[in-house]
Coordinates of C-alpha atoms and ligand atoms in Angstrom, one line a residue:
X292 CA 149.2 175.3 94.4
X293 CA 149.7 178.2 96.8
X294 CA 146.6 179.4 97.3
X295 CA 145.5 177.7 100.4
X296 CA 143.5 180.6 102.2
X297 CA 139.6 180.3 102.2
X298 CA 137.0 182.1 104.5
X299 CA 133.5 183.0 104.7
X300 CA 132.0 186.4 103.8
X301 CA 129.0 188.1 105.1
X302 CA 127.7 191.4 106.7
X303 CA 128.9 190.8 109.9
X304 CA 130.7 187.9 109.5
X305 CA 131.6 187.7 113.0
X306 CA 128.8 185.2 114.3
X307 CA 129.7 182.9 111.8
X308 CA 130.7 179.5 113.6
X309 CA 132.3 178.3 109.9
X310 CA 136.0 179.8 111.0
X311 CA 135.9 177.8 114.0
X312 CA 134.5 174.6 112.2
X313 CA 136.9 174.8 109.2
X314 CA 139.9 175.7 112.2
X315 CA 139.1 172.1 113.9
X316 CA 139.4 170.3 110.5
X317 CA 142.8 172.3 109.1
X318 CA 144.4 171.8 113.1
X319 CA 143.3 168.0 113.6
X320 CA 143.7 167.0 109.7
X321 CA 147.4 169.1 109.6
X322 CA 146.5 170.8 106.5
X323 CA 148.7 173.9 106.0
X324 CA 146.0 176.1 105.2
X325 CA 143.7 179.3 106.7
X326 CA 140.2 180.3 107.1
X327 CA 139.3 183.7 107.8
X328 CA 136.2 185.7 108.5
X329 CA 135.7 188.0 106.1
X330 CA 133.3 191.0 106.8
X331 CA 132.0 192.6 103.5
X332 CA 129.5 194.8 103.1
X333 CA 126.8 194.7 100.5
X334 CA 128.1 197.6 98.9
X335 CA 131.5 196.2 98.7
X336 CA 130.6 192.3 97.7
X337 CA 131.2 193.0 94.0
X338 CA 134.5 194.4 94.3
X339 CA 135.8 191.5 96.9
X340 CA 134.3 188.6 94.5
X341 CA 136.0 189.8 90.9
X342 CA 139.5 190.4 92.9
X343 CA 139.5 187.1 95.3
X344 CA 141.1 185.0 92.8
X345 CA 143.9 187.4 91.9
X346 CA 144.8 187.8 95.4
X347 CA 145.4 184.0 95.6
X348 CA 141.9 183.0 97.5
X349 CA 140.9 179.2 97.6
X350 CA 137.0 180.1 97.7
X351 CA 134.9 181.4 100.4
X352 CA 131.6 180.5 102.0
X353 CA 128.9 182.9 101.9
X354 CA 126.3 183.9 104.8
X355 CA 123.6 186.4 105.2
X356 CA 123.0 188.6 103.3
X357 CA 124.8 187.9 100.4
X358 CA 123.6 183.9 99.1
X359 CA 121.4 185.7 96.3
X360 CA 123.6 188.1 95.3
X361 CA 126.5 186.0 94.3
X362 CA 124.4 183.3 92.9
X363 CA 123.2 186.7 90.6
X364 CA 126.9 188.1 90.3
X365 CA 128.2 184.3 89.6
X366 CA 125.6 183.3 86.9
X367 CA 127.2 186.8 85.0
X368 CA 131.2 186.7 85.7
X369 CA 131.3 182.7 87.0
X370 CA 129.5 179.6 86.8
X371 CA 126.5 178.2 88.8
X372 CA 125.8 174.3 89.6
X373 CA 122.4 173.2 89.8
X374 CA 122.3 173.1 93.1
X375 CA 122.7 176.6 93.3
X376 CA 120.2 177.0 90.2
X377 CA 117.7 175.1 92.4
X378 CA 118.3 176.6 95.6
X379 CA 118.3 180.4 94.1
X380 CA 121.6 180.8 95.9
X381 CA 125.5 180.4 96.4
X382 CA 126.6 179.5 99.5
X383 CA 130.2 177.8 98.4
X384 CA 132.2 179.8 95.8
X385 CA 135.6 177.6 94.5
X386 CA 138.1 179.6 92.7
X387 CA 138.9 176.7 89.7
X388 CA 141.9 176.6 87.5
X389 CA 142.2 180.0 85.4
X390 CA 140.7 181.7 88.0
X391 CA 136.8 180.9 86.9
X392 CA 134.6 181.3 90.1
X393 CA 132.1 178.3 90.5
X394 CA 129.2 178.6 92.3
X395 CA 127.8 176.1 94.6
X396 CA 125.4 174.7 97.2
X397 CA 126.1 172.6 100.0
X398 CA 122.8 172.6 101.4
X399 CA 121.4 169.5 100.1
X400 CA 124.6 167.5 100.4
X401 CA 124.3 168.6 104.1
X402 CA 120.6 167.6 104.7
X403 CA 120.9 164.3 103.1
X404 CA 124.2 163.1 104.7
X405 CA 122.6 164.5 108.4
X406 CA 119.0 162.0 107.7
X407 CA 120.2 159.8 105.4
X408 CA 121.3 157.6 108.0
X409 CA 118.5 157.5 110.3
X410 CA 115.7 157.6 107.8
X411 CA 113.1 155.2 108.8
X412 CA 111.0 154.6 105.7
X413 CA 111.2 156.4 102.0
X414 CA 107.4 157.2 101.4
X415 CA 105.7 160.1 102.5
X416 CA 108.2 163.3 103.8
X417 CA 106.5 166.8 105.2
X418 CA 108.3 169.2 104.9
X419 CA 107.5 173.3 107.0
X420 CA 108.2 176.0 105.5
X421 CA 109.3 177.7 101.8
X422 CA 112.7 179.6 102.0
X423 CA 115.9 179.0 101.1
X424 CA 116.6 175.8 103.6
X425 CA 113.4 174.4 102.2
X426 CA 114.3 174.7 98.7
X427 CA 117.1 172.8 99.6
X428 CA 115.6 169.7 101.9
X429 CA 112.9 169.8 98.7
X430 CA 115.7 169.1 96.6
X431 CA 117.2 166.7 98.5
X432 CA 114.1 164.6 99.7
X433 CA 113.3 164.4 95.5
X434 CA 117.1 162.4 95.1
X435 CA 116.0 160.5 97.9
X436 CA 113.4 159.2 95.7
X437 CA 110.9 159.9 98.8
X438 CA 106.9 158.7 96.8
X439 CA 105.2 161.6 98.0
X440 CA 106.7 165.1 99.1
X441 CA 104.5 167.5 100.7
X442 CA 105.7 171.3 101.8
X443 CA 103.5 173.4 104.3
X444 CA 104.1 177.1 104.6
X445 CA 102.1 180.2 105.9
X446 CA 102.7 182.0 103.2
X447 CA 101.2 179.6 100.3
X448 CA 102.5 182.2 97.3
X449 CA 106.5 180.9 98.6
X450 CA 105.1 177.2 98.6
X451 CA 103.7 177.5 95.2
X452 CA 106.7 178.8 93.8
X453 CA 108.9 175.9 94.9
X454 CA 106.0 173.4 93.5
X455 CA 106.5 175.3 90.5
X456 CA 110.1 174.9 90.5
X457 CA 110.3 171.5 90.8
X458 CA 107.6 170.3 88.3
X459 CA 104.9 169.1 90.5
X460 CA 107.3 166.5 92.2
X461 CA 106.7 168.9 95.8
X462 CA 102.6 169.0 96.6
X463 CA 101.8 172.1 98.3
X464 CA 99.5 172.2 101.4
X465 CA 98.7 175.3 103.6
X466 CA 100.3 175.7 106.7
X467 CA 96.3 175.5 108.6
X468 CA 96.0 171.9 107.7
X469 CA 100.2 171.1 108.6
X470 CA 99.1 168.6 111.8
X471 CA 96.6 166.3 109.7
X472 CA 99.4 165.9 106.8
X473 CA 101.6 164.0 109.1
X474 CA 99.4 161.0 109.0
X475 CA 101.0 158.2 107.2
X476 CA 104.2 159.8 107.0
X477 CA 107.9 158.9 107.7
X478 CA 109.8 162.0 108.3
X479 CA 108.9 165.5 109.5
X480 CA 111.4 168.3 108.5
X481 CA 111.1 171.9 110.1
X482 CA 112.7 174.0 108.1
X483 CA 111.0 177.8 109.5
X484 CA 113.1 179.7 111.8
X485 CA 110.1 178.8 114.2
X486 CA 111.9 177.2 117.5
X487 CA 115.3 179.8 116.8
X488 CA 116.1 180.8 120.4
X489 CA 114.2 183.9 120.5
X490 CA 111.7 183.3 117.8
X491 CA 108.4 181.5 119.1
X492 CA 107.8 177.7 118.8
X493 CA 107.1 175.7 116.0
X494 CA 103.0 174.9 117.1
X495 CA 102.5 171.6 116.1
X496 CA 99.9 168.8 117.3
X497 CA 102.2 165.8 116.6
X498 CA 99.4 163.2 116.9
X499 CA 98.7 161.8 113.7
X500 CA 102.4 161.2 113.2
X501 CA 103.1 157.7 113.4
X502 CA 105.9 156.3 116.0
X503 CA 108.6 155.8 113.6
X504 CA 108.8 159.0 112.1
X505 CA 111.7 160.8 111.6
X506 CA 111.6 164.4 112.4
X507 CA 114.5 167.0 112.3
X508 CA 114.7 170.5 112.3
X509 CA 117.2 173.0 110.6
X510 CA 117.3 175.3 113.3
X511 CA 120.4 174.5 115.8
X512 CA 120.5 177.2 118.4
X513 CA 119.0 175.6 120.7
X514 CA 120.5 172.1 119.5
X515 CA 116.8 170.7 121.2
X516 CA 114.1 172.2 119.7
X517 CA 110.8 172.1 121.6
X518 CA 110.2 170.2 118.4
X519 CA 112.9 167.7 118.5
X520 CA 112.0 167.8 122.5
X521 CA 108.6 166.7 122.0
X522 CA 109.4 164.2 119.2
X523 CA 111.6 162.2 121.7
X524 CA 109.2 162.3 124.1
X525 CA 106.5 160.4 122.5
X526 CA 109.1 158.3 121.0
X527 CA 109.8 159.4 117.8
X528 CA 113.4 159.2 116.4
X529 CA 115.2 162.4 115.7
X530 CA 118.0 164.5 114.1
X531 CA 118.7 167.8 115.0
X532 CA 119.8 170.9 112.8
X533 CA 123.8 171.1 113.6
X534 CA 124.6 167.8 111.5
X535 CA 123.3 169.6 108.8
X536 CA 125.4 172.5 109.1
X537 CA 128.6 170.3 109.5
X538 CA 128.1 168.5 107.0
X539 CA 127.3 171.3 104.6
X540 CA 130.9 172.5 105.1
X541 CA 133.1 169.3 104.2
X542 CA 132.4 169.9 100.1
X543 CA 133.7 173.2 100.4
X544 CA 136.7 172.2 102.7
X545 CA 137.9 169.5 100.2
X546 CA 137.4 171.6 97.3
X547 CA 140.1 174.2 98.9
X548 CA 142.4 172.6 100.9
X549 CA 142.3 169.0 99.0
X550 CA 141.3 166.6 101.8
X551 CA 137.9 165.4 103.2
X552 CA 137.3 166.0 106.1
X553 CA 134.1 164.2 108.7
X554 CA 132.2 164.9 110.8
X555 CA 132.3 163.5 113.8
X556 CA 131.7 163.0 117.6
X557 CA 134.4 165.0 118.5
X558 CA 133.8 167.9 116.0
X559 CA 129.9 168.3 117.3
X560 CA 131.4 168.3 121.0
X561 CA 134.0 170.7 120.0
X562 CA 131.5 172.8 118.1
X563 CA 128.8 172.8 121.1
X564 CA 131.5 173.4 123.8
Ligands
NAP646 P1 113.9 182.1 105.2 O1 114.2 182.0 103.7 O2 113.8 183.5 105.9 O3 112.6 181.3 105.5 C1 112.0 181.3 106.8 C2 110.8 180.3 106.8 O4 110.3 180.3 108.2 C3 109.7 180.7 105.9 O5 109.1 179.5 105.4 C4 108.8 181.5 106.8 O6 107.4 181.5 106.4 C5 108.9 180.7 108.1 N1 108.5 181.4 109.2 C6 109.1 182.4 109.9 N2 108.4 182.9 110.9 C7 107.2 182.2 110.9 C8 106.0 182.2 111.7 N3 105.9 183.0 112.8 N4 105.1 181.3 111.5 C9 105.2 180.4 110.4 N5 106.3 180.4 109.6 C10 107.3 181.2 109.9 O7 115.0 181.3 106.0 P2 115.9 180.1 105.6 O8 117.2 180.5 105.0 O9 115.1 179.1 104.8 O10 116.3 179.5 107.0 C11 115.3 178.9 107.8 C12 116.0 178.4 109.1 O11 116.9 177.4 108.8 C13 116.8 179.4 109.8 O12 116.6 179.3 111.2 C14 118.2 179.1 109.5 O13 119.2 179.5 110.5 C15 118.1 177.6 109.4 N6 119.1 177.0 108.5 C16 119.9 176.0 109.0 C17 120.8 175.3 108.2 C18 121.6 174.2 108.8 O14 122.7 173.9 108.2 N7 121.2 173.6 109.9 C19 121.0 175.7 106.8 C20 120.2 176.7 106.3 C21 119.2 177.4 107.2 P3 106.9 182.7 105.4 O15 107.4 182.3 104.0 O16 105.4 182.6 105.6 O17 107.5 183.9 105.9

């Protein structure tokens, strides 16, 4: 097969850090293969996904603002996976055999392969907020088989809805009462934009959270959160956002150019530098 070119799609496309990710693994694993930026505009996103596979296109990742729109456009002219069906949203589109675009996301692979290691007990999880990275740690922290999953979130109508959508199996707590939830608990997800550079802080009092929590944040930039920051300083393990976003990409990557690639050491010091 030929059709070794991949990229990711989004409007801009320019910030993404997925060319330069996907670059390291086709230069250091010698795959004969490219991955390209590709800005599209809303208006345009149609057109590019019903001609990608005729112009030989391995698949594409898809950013901001188009995850809902494909997974729309895919469930009518493609196929969606489950994980796409649970998170609302396509992030990882693989052109198949016959052309047939398939629909994925990556998100939950990449939460649970970033924790999964350094979980420190499977009982009670916390999870902050109710958009699309919380759909997905929801998701994953359910096939983790956690006992008892709880999801904060200022705006309780987006909490509700995930409850909803996963049967009960997610309780739902307002985001007033967030610091008393994390009694008794053995991991601590952020997964607001709360922390972002730029954004304000993620105000927690982290005293009822017993020392050998787990807590991680989605939010890389900065790769210490004042989250993560505190966590360590009362002596909390912790994980922080950009193993998640590493490891999101390897599905995708092996899908396209046929090898699997890791994530490693040198990849997160390459990716940081
Ligand atoms: P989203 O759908 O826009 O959700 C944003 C969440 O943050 C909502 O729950 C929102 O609450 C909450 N929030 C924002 N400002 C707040 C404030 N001032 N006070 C309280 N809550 C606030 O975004 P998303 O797609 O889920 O992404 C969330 C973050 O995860 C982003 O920073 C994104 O970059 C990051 N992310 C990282 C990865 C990774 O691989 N590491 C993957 C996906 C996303 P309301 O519902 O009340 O607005």
């Amino acid at each position: 097969m030929n059709s070794r070119i991949a990229g990711v799609i989004g409007w801009p496309a320019a910030h993404s850090l997925s060319p330069k990710l996907h670059g390291y693994w086709l230069r250091t694993l010698g795959v004969g293969g490219e991955y390209v930026a590709w800005p599209v505009r809303p208006e345009a996103l149609e057109s590019f996904i019903t001609t990608m596979a005729g112009k030989g296109f391995a698949g594409c990742n898809v950013t901001i603002p188009h995850k809902e729109a494909v997974f729309n456009l895919l469930r009518k002219i493609g196929e969606v996976d489950d994980t796409a069906i649970h998170a609302g949203a396509v992030n990882t589109i693989i052109v198949k055999t016959g052309g047939i675009l398939h629909g994925t996301n990556t998100d939950v692979y990449g939460f649970t392969e970033n924790v999964r290691p350094h979980l420190t007990g499977k009982n009670k999880a916390v999870i902050f907020g109710a958009g699309g990275a919380a759909r997905a740690i929801g998701r994953a922290l359910i096939d983790l088989a956690f006992n008892t999953i709880i999801i904060a979130n200022r705006t309780l109508a987006r909490a509700d809805a995930i409850g909803q959508q996963f049967g009960r199996r997610l309780e739902i707590a307002s985001w007033q009462e967030r610091a008393a939830l994390l009694e008794n608990s053995d991991l601590l997800v952020n997964a607001t934009s709360l922390g972002m550079a730029g954004k304000p802080p993620l105000e927690i009092d982290l005293s009822s959270l017993p020392g050998h929590a787990l807590v991680t944040d989605v939010v890389y930039t900065p790769l210490e959160t004042p989250l993560l920051a505190e966590a360590r300083a009362r002596g909390n393990p912790a994980v922080d956002g950009l193993g998640m976003l590493l490891h999101q990409a390897a599905p995708g990557f092996a899908a396209w150019f046929g090898v699997k690639p890791e994530v490693t050491d040198a990849l997160r010091r390459y990716m940081l530098a």
